[in-house]
PDB file of C-alpha atoms and ligand atoms in Angstrom:
ATOM      1  CA  MET A   1       1.573  14.792 -24.645  1.00 53.00           C
ATOM      2  CA  THR A   2      -2.153  14.543 -25.264  1.00 62.00           C
ATOM      3  CA  LYS A   3      -4.379  12.192 -23.354  1.00 66.00           C
ATOM      4  CA  ILE A   4      -5.002  10.100 -26.470  1.00 63.00           C
ATOM      5  CA  ASN A   5      -1.317   9.193 -26.837  1.00 84.00           C
ATOM      6  CA  LEU A   6      -1.152   8.007 -23.260  1.00 92.00           C
ATOM      7  CA  LEU A   7      -3.839   5.406 -23.894  1.00 94.00           C
ATOM      8  CA  TYR A   8      -3.988   2.197 -25.876  1.00 94.00           C
ATOM      9  CA  HIS A   9      -6.662  -0.404 -26.584  1.00 94.00           C
ATOM     10  CA  LYS A  10      -6.675  -3.749 -24.917  1.00 95.00           C
ATOM     11  CA  GLU A  11      -8.861  -6.502 -26.384  1.00 96.00           C
ATOM     12  CA  ILE A  12     -10.514  -8.609 -23.716  1.00 96.00           C
ATOM     13  CA  THR A  13     -12.717 -11.694 -23.706  1.00 97.00           C
ATOM     14  CA  CYS A  14     -15.341 -11.736 -20.978  1.00 98.00           C
ATOM     15  CA  PRO A  15     -15.155 -14.888 -18.817  1.00 97.00           C
ATOM     16  CA  VAL A  16     -18.897 -14.662 -18.098  1.00 98.00           C
ATOM     17  CA  CYS A  17     -20.492 -14.161 -21.540  1.00 97.00           C
ATOM     18  CA  ASN A  18     -17.509 -14.686 -23.923  1.00 97.00           C
ATOM     19  CA  ASN A  19     -18.158 -11.281 -25.477  1.00 97.00           C
ATOM     20  CA  GLU A  20     -15.042  -9.634 -26.921  1.00 97.00           C
ATOM     21  CA  PHE A  21     -14.624  -5.980 -26.152  1.00 97.00           C
ATOM     22  CA  SER A  22     -11.902  -3.373 -25.891  1.00 96.00           C
ATOM     23  CA  SER A  23     -10.959  -1.238 -22.936  1.00 96.00           C
ATOM     24  CA  LYS A  24      -8.458   1.564 -22.683  1.00 95.00           C
ATOM     25  CA  LYS A  25      -5.273   1.203 -20.707  1.00 95.00           C
ATOM     26  CA  VAL A  26      -2.632   3.752 -19.761  1.00 95.00           C
ATOM     27  CA  ARG A  27       0.965   3.568 -20.992  1.00 93.00           C
ATOM     28  CA  PHE A  28       2.737   3.711 -17.637  1.00 90.00           C
ATOM     29  CA  SER A  29       6.101   4.384 -19.252  1.00 90.00           C
ATOM     30  CA  LYS A  30       4.824   7.728 -20.572  1.00 88.00           C
ATOM     31  CA  LEU A  31       3.318   8.956 -17.323  1.00 93.00           C
ATOM     32  CA  ARG A  32       4.919  11.774 -15.371  1.00 94.00           C
ATOM     33  CA  LEU A  33       4.509  11.519 -11.630  1.00 96.00           C
ATOM     34  CA  ILE A  34       3.636  14.827  -9.968  1.00 96.00           C
ATOM     35  CA  LYS A  35       3.375  13.724  -6.355  1.00 97.00           C
ATOM     36  CA  ARG A  36       2.420  10.848  -4.108  1.00 97.00           C
ATOM     37  CA  ASP A  37       0.262  11.013  -0.968  1.00 98.00           C
ATOM     38  CA  GLU A  38       1.357   9.234   2.198  1.00 97.00           C
ATOM     39  CA  ASP A  39      -1.169   6.454   1.579  1.00 98.00           C
ATOM     40  CA  PHE A  40       0.390   5.906  -1.892  1.00 97.00           C
ATOM     41  CA  LEU A  41      -2.125   7.691  -4.109  1.00 98.00           C
ATOM     42  CA  SER A  42       0.006   8.788  -7.066  1.00 97.00           C
ATOM     43  CA  TYR A  43      -0.858  11.885  -9.069  1.00 97.00           C
ATOM     44  CA  TYR A  44       0.240  12.079 -12.684  1.00 96.00           C
ATOM     45  CA  GLU A  45       0.276  14.782 -15.287  1.00 93.00           C
ATOM     46  CA  ASP A  46      -2.735  14.663 -17.667  1.00 89.00           C
ATOM     47  CA  ILE A  47      -4.254  11.368 -16.633  1.00 91.00           C
ATOM     48  CA  ASN A  48      -4.628   8.996 -13.709  1.00 94.00           C
ATOM     49  CA  PRO A  49      -4.393   5.287 -14.558  1.00 95.00           C
ATOM     50  CA  LEU A  50      -6.676   4.500 -11.619  1.00 96.00           C
ATOM     51  CA  VAL A  51      -9.621   5.612 -13.737  1.00 97.00           C
ATOM     52  CA  TYR A  52      -8.926   2.771 -16.207  1.00 97.00           C
ATOM     53  CA  ASN A  53      -8.220   0.088 -13.614  1.00 96.00           C
ATOM     54  CA  ILE A  54     -11.488  -1.802 -14.017  1.00 98.00           C
ATOM     55  CA  PHE A  55     -12.599  -3.577 -17.177  1.00 98.00           C
ATOM     56  CA  VAL A  56     -16.370  -3.518 -17.646  1.00 98.00           C
ATOM     57  CA  CYS A  57     -17.970  -5.959 -20.086  1.00 98.00           C
ATOM     58  CA  PRO A  58     -20.521  -3.827 -21.977  1.00 98.00           C
ATOM     59  CA  ASN A  59     -22.631  -6.896 -22.723  1.00 98.00           C
ATOM     60  CA  CYS A  60     -23.132  -8.541 -19.309  1.00 98.00           C
ATOM     61  CA  GLY A  61     -21.762  -6.041 -16.788  1.00 98.00           C
ATOM     62  CA  TYR A  62     -18.953  -8.204 -15.404  1.00 98.00           C
ATOM     63  CA  SER A  63     -16.525  -5.671 -13.891  1.00 98.00           C
ATOM     64  CA  ALA A  64     -13.145  -6.443 -12.399  1.00 98.00           C
ATOM     65  CA  THR A  65      -9.438  -5.694 -12.542  1.00 97.00           C
ATOM     66  CA  GLU A  66      -7.493  -7.294 -15.372  1.00 95.00           C
ATOM     67  CA  ASP A  67      -6.203 -10.162 -13.206  1.00 94.00           C
ATOM     68  CA  LYS A  68      -9.810 -11.260 -12.602  1.00 96.00           C
ATOM     69  CA  TYR A  69     -10.466 -11.604 -16.343  1.00 96.00           C
ATOM     70  CA  LYS A  70      -9.686 -15.283 -16.379  1.00 94.00           C
ATOM     71  CA  GLU A  71     -11.758 -18.411 -16.125  1.00 91.00           C
ATOM     72  CA  LEU A  72     -14.515 -18.268 -13.528  1.00 95.00           C
ATOM     73  CA  SER A  73     -16.121 -21.219 -11.773  1.00 97.00           C
ATOM     74  CA  GLN A  74     -19.620 -22.219 -12.911  1.00 97.00           C
ATOM     75  CA  GLU A  75     -21.039 -20.985  -9.590  1.00 98.00           C
ATOM     76  CA  ASP A  76     -19.408 -17.591  -9.945  1.00 98.00           C
ATOM     77  CA  ARG A  77     -20.574 -17.254 -13.548  1.00 98.00           C
ATOM     78  CA  LYS A  78     -24.107 -18.040 -12.437  1.00 98.00           C
ATOM     79  CA  ILE A  79     -23.937 -15.445  -9.656  1.00 98.00           C
ATOM     80  CA  ILE A  80     -22.915 -12.761 -12.177  1.00 98.00           C
ATOM     81  CA  LEU A  81     -25.578 -13.791 -14.692  1.00 98.00           C
ATOM     82  CA  ASP A  82     -28.323 -13.782 -12.010  1.00 98.00           C
ATOM     83  CA  LYS A  83     -27.317 -10.761  -9.956  1.00 98.00           C
ATOM     84  CA  ILE A  84     -25.631  -8.494 -12.499  1.00 98.00           C
ATOM     85  CA  SER A  85     -26.412  -9.387 -16.115  1.00 97.00           C
ATOM     86  CA  ALA A  86     -30.151  -9.851 -15.541  1.00 97.00           C
ATOM     87  CA  LYS A  87     -30.391  -6.191 -14.494  1.00 96.00           C
ATOM     88  CA  TRP A  88     -27.578  -4.829 -16.651  1.00 97.00           C
ATOM     89  CA  ASN A  89     -28.345  -1.770 -18.715  1.00 96.00           C
ATOM     90  CA  LYS A  90     -25.980  -2.297 -21.655  1.00 96.00           C
ATOM     91  CA  ARG A  91     -23.380   0.436 -21.672  1.00 95.00           C
ATOM     92  CA  SER A  92     -19.705   0.787 -22.439  1.00 96.00           C
ATOM     93  CA  TYR A  93     -16.837   2.151 -20.381  1.00 95.00           C
ATOM     94  CA  GLY A  94     -14.455   1.526 -23.270  1.00 94.00           C
ATOM     95  CA  ASP A  95     -13.948   5.160 -24.223  1.00 92.00           C
ATOM     96  CA  ILE A  96     -12.123   8.026 -22.510  1.00 93.00           C
ATOM     97  CA  ARG A  97     -13.210   8.024 -18.877  1.00 96.00           C
ATOM     98  CA  ASP A  98     -13.599  10.806 -16.361  1.00 96.00           C
ATOM     99  CA  ILE A  99     -13.218  10.379 -12.589  1.00 97.00           C
ATOM    100  CA  GLU A 100     -16.940   9.681 -12.261  1.00 97.00           C
ATOM    101  CA  ASP A 101     -16.621   6.735 -14.697  1.00 97.00           C
ATOM    102  CA  GLY A 102     -13.673   5.539 -12.639  1.00 98.00           C
ATOM    103  CA  ILE A 103     -15.787   5.630  -9.469  1.00 98.00           C
ATOM    104  CA  GLU A 104     -18.769   3.876 -11.099  1.00 98.00           C
ATOM    105  CA  SER A 105     -16.632   1.086 -12.543  1.00 98.00           C
ATOM    106  CA  HIS A 106     -14.870   0.561  -9.197  1.00 98.00           C
ATOM    107  CA  LYS A 107     -18.207   0.403  -7.373  1.00 98.00           C
ATOM    108  CA  LEU A 108     -19.397  -2.246  -9.821  1.00 98.00           C
ATOM    109  CA  ALA A 109     -16.195  -4.198  -9.228  1.00 98.00           C
ATOM    110  CA  LEU A 110     -16.612  -3.833  -5.457  1.00 98.00           C
ATOM    111  CA  TYR A 111     -20.198  -5.102  -5.599  1.00 98.00           C
ATOM    112  CA  ILE A 112     -19.086  -8.064  -7.721  1.00 98.00           C
ATOM    113  CA  GLY A 113     -16.192  -8.699  -5.340  1.00 98.00           C
ATOM    114  CA  GLU A 114     -18.676  -8.936  -2.473  1.00 98.00           C
ATOM    115  CA  LEU A 115     -20.911 -11.306  -4.460  1.00 98.00           C
ATOM    116  CA  LEU A 116     -17.952 -13.526  -5.390  1.00 98.00           C
ATOM    117  CA  LYS A 117     -16.517 -13.389  -1.854  1.00 98.00           C
ATOM    118  CA  TYR A 118     -13.140 -11.869  -2.693  1.00 97.00           C
ATOM    119  CA  LYS A 119     -10.571 -11.738   0.083  1.00 97.00           C
ATOM    120  CA  LYS A 120     -10.925  -8.773   2.460  1.00 98.00           C
ATOM    121  CA  ILE A 121      -7.578  -7.437   1.309  1.00 98.00           C
ATOM    122  CA  GLU A 122      -8.893  -7.269  -2.273  1.00 97.00           C
ATOM    123  CA  LEU A 123     -12.170  -5.625  -1.255  1.00 98.00           C
ATOM    124  CA  GLY A 124     -10.194  -3.195   0.901  1.00 98.00           C
ATOM    125  CA  SER A 125      -7.981  -2.221  -2.016  1.00 98.00           C
ATOM    126  CA  LEU A 126     -11.033  -1.560  -4.214  1.00 98.00           C
ATOM    127  CA  CYS A 127     -12.441   0.669  -1.440  1.00 98.00           C
ATOM    128  CA  LEU A 128      -9.127   2.501  -1.158  1.00 98.00           C
ATOM    129  CA  ASN A 129      -9.137   3.144  -4.904  1.00 98.00           C
ATOM    130  CA  ILE A 130     -12.657   4.574  -4.622  1.00 98.00           C
ATOM    131  CA  ALA A 131     -11.568   6.779  -1.697  1.00 98.00           C
ATOM    132  CA  TRP A 132      -8.650   8.034  -3.827  1.00 98.00           C
ATOM    133  CA  LEU A 133     -10.907   8.817  -6.794  1.00 98.00           C
ATOM    134  CA  TYR A 134     -13.164  10.855  -4.471  1.00 98.00           C
ATOM    135  CA  ARG A 135     -10.086  12.617  -3.099  1.00 98.00           C
ATOM    136  CA  MET A 136      -9.068  13.541  -6.650  1.00 97.00           C
ATOM    137  CA  LYS A 137     -12.417  15.310  -7.039  1.00 96.00           C
ATOM    138  CA  LYS A 138     -12.266  16.719  -3.480  1.00 98.00           C
ATOM    139  CA  ASP A 139     -15.445  14.914  -2.456  1.00 98.00           C
ATOM    140  CA  LYS A 140     -16.104  14.106   1.226  1.00 98.00           C
ATOM    141  CA  GLU A 141     -17.299  10.617   0.220  1.00 98.00           C
ATOM    142  CA  GLU A 142     -13.587   9.852   0.386  1.00 98.00           C
ATOM    143  CA  TYR A 143     -13.887   9.410   4.158  1.00 98.00           C
ATOM    144  CA  ARG A 144     -16.734   6.908   3.966  1.00 98.00           C
ATOM    145  CA  PHE A 145     -14.565   4.726   1.730  1.00 98.00           C
ATOM    146  CA  LEU A 146     -11.458   5.232   3.880  1.00 98.00           C
ATOM    147  CA  GLU A 147     -13.510   3.968   6.816  1.00 98.00           C
ATOM    148  CA  LEU A 148     -14.547   0.874   4.829  1.00 98.00           C
ATOM    149  CA  THR A 149     -10.942   0.331   3.731  1.00 98.00           C
ATOM    150  CA  LYS A 150      -9.760   0.516   7.327  1.00 98.00           C
ATOM    151  CA  GLU A 151     -12.285  -2.092   8.486  1.00 98.00           C
ATOM    152  CA  LEU A 152     -11.492  -4.482   5.629  1.00 98.00           C
ATOM    153  CA  TYR A 153      -7.718  -4.035   5.986  1.00 98.00           C
ATOM    154  CA  GLU A 154      -7.854  -4.639   9.748  1.00 98.00           C
ATOM    155  CA  ASP A 155      -9.900  -7.780   9.166  1.00 98.00           C
ATOM    156  CA  ALA A 156      -7.355  -8.908   6.543  1.00 98.00           C
ATOM    157  CA  TYR A 157      -4.428  -8.130   8.863  1.00 98.00           C
ATOM    158  CA  TYR A 158      -5.751 -10.355  11.634  1.00 97.00           C
ATOM    159  CA  ASN A 159      -7.523 -13.069   9.655  1.00 98.00           C
ATOM    160  CA  GLU A 160      -6.025 -13.533   6.190  1.00 97.00           C
ATOM    161  CA  SER A 161      -2.823 -14.722   4.611  1.00 96.00           C
ATOM    162  CA  LEU A 162      -1.270 -12.110   2.333  1.00 95.00           C
ATOM    163  CA  ILE A 163       0.661 -14.682   0.329  1.00 93.00           C
ATOM    164  CA  GLY A 164      -0.022 -14.264  -3.376  1.00 90.00           C
ATOM    165  CA  THR A 165      -1.236 -10.671  -2.967  1.00 91.00           C
ATOM    166  CA  ASN A 166       0.704  -7.503  -3.730  1.00 89.00           C
ATOM    167  CA  MET A 167       0.554  -6.569  -0.054  1.00 95.00           C
ATOM    168  CA  ASP A 168       2.801  -7.536   2.850  1.00 94.00           C
ATOM    169  CA  GLN A 169       2.320  -7.196   6.618  1.00 94.00           C
ATOM    170  CA  LEU A 170       4.511  -4.101   6.890  1.00 96.00           C
ATOM    171  CA  ARG A 171       2.876  -2.178   4.100  1.00 97.00           C
ATOM    172  CA  LEU A 172      -0.567  -3.189   5.336  1.00 98.00           C
ATOM    173  CA  SER A 173       0.054  -2.087   8.928  1.00 97.00           C
ATOM    174  CA  TYR A 174       1.554   1.179   7.675  1.00 98.00           C
ATOM    175  CA  LEU A 175      -1.516   1.798   5.489  1.00 98.00           C
ATOM    176  CA  ILE A 176      -3.929   1.050   8.346  1.00 98.00           C
ATOM    177  CA  GLY A 177      -1.967   3.569  10.433  1.00 98.00           C
ATOM    178  CA  GLU A 178      -2.066   6.227   7.741  1.00 98.00           C
ATOM    179  CA  ILE A 179      -5.771   5.699   7.015  1.00 98.00           C
ATOM    180  CA  ASN A 180      -6.527   5.987  10.742  1.00 98.00           C
ATOM    181  CA  ARG A 181      -4.512   9.221  10.802  1.00 98.00           C
ATOM    182  CA  ARG A 182      -6.535  10.610   7.890  1.00 98.00           C
ATOM    183  CA  LEU A 183      -9.752   9.623   9.667  1.00 98.00           C
ATOM    184  CA  GLY A 184      -8.636  11.515  12.779  1.00 97.00           C
ATOM    185  CA  ASN A 185      -8.108   8.364  14.884  1.00 98.00           C
ATOM    186  CA  LYS A 186      -4.728   9.560  16.133  1.00 97.00           C
ATOM    187  CA  ASP A 187      -4.191   7.104  18.987  1.00 97.00           C
ATOM    188  CA  LYS A 188      -4.915   4.189  16.692  1.00 98.00           C
ATOM    189  CA  ALA A 189      -2.668   5.650  14.022  1.00 98.00           C
ATOM    190  CA  VAL A 190       0.243   5.876  16.478  1.00 97.00           C
ATOM    191  CA  LYS A 191      -0.373   2.305  17.582  1.00 98.00           C
ATOM    192  CA  TRP A 192      -0.247   1.039  13.995  1.00 98.00           C
ATOM    193  CA  PHE A 193       2.840   3.109  13.127  1.00 98.00           C
ATOM    194  CA  ASN A 194       4.480   1.607  16.236  1.00 97.00           C
ATOM    195  CA  THR A 195       3.646  -1.856  14.897  1.00 96.00           C
ATOM    196  CA  VAL A 196       5.492  -0.936  11.713  1.00 97.00           C
ATOM    197  CA  ILE A 197       8.479   0.690  13.401  1.00 96.00           C
ATOM    198  CA  SER A 198       9.028  -2.206  15.827  1.00 96.00           C
ATOM    199  CA  ASN A 199       8.999  -4.821  13.041  1.00 95.00           C
ATOM    200  CA  PRO A 200      12.603  -6.017  12.408  1.00 94.00           C
ATOM    201  CA  ASP A 201      11.835  -6.563   8.707  1.00 92.00           C
ATOM    202  CA  LEU A 202      11.563  -2.792   8.313  1.00 93.00           C
ATOM    203  CA  GLN A 203      15.350  -2.609   7.887  1.00 92.00           C
ATOM    204  CA  PHE A 204      14.841  -4.111   4.414  1.00 93.00           C
ATOM    205  CA  ASN A 205      12.457  -1.356   3.387  1.00 94.00           C
ATOM    206  CA  LYS A 206      14.160   1.974   4.018  1.00 95.00           C
ATOM    207  CA  ALA A 207      11.570   4.004   2.104  1.00 95.00           C
ATOM    208  CA  LEU A 208       8.728   2.653   4.228  1.00 96.00           C
ATOM    209  CA  GLU A 209      10.790   3.132   7.386  1.00 96.00           C
ATOM    210  CA  THR A 210      11.262   6.821   6.585  1.00 96.00           C
ATOM    211  CA  MET A 211       7.565   7.257   5.888  1.00 97.00           C
ATOM    212  CA  ALA A 212       6.442   5.359   9.002  1.00 97.00           C
ATOM    213  CA  ARG A 213       8.757   7.380  11.250  1.00 97.00           C
ATOM    214  CA  GLU A 214       7.675  10.661   9.681  1.00 97.00           C
ATOM    215  CA  GLN A 215       3.945   9.884   9.934  1.00 97.00           C
ATOM    216  CA  TRP A 216       4.435   8.627  13.525  1.00 97.00           C
ATOM    217  CA  ARG A 217       6.147  11.933  14.419  1.00 97.00           C
ATOM    218  CA  LEU A 218       3.480  13.994  12.658  1.00 96.00           C
ATOM    219  CA  THR A 219       0.668  12.172  14.462  1.00 97.00           C
ATOM    220  CA  ARG A 220       2.387  12.363  17.850  1.00 95.00           C
ATOM    221  CA  GLU A 221       2.911  16.114  17.479  1.00 95.00           C
ATOM    222  CA  SER A 222      -0.755  16.658  16.723  1.00 92.00           C
ATOM    223  CA  LEU A 223      -1.960  14.703  19.775  1.00 88.00           C
TER     224      LEU A 223
HETATM  225 ZN1  LIG B 301     -19.590 -10.278 -20.396  1.00 64.21          ZN
END
């Protein structure tokens, strides 16, 4: 399977400037999973869909995940036009992307997410994606973005509702534990894994239970 066959075009209308452009997307059904890290980074043969996660309008620079390509409020449109489009060097991310393009487009989306005051859980997930892209190229910048993810996820855990997001309390506390483990904060990691293990809802998620217990054991042994 060549890379080309794994991709298809998606036509998108920009909610900021109404420009129509196309971006590549990955056919998930044709991907072959090689392995998955304990913080859920999935590795696939040939291509990683993460690289194509962010749509970038070549005309005005609006960059976001597909679910953010819907109507924006007038205030948000104005923020993008003033802070992004005014300085935007017209360029396209619509072709085949490498990891570096994936990182750049995620950083644009993260900056826009900060400007538009996304929820911390959303900003955290963008940071985690950036950390993963750096991990794929074995770049130490990964740890700077894991640190940011940890801070945003902890803030979200204590201060935000997760309703309507693709995250739940269990998965979030597990991820905070695992990210702390990767950052070398072992005591904190154990504490977060304990939060997961002592949650009665864990019985409904056997896969996460196995992972939480295994990562708890691994961290405890290394203390
Ligand atoms: Zn646009």
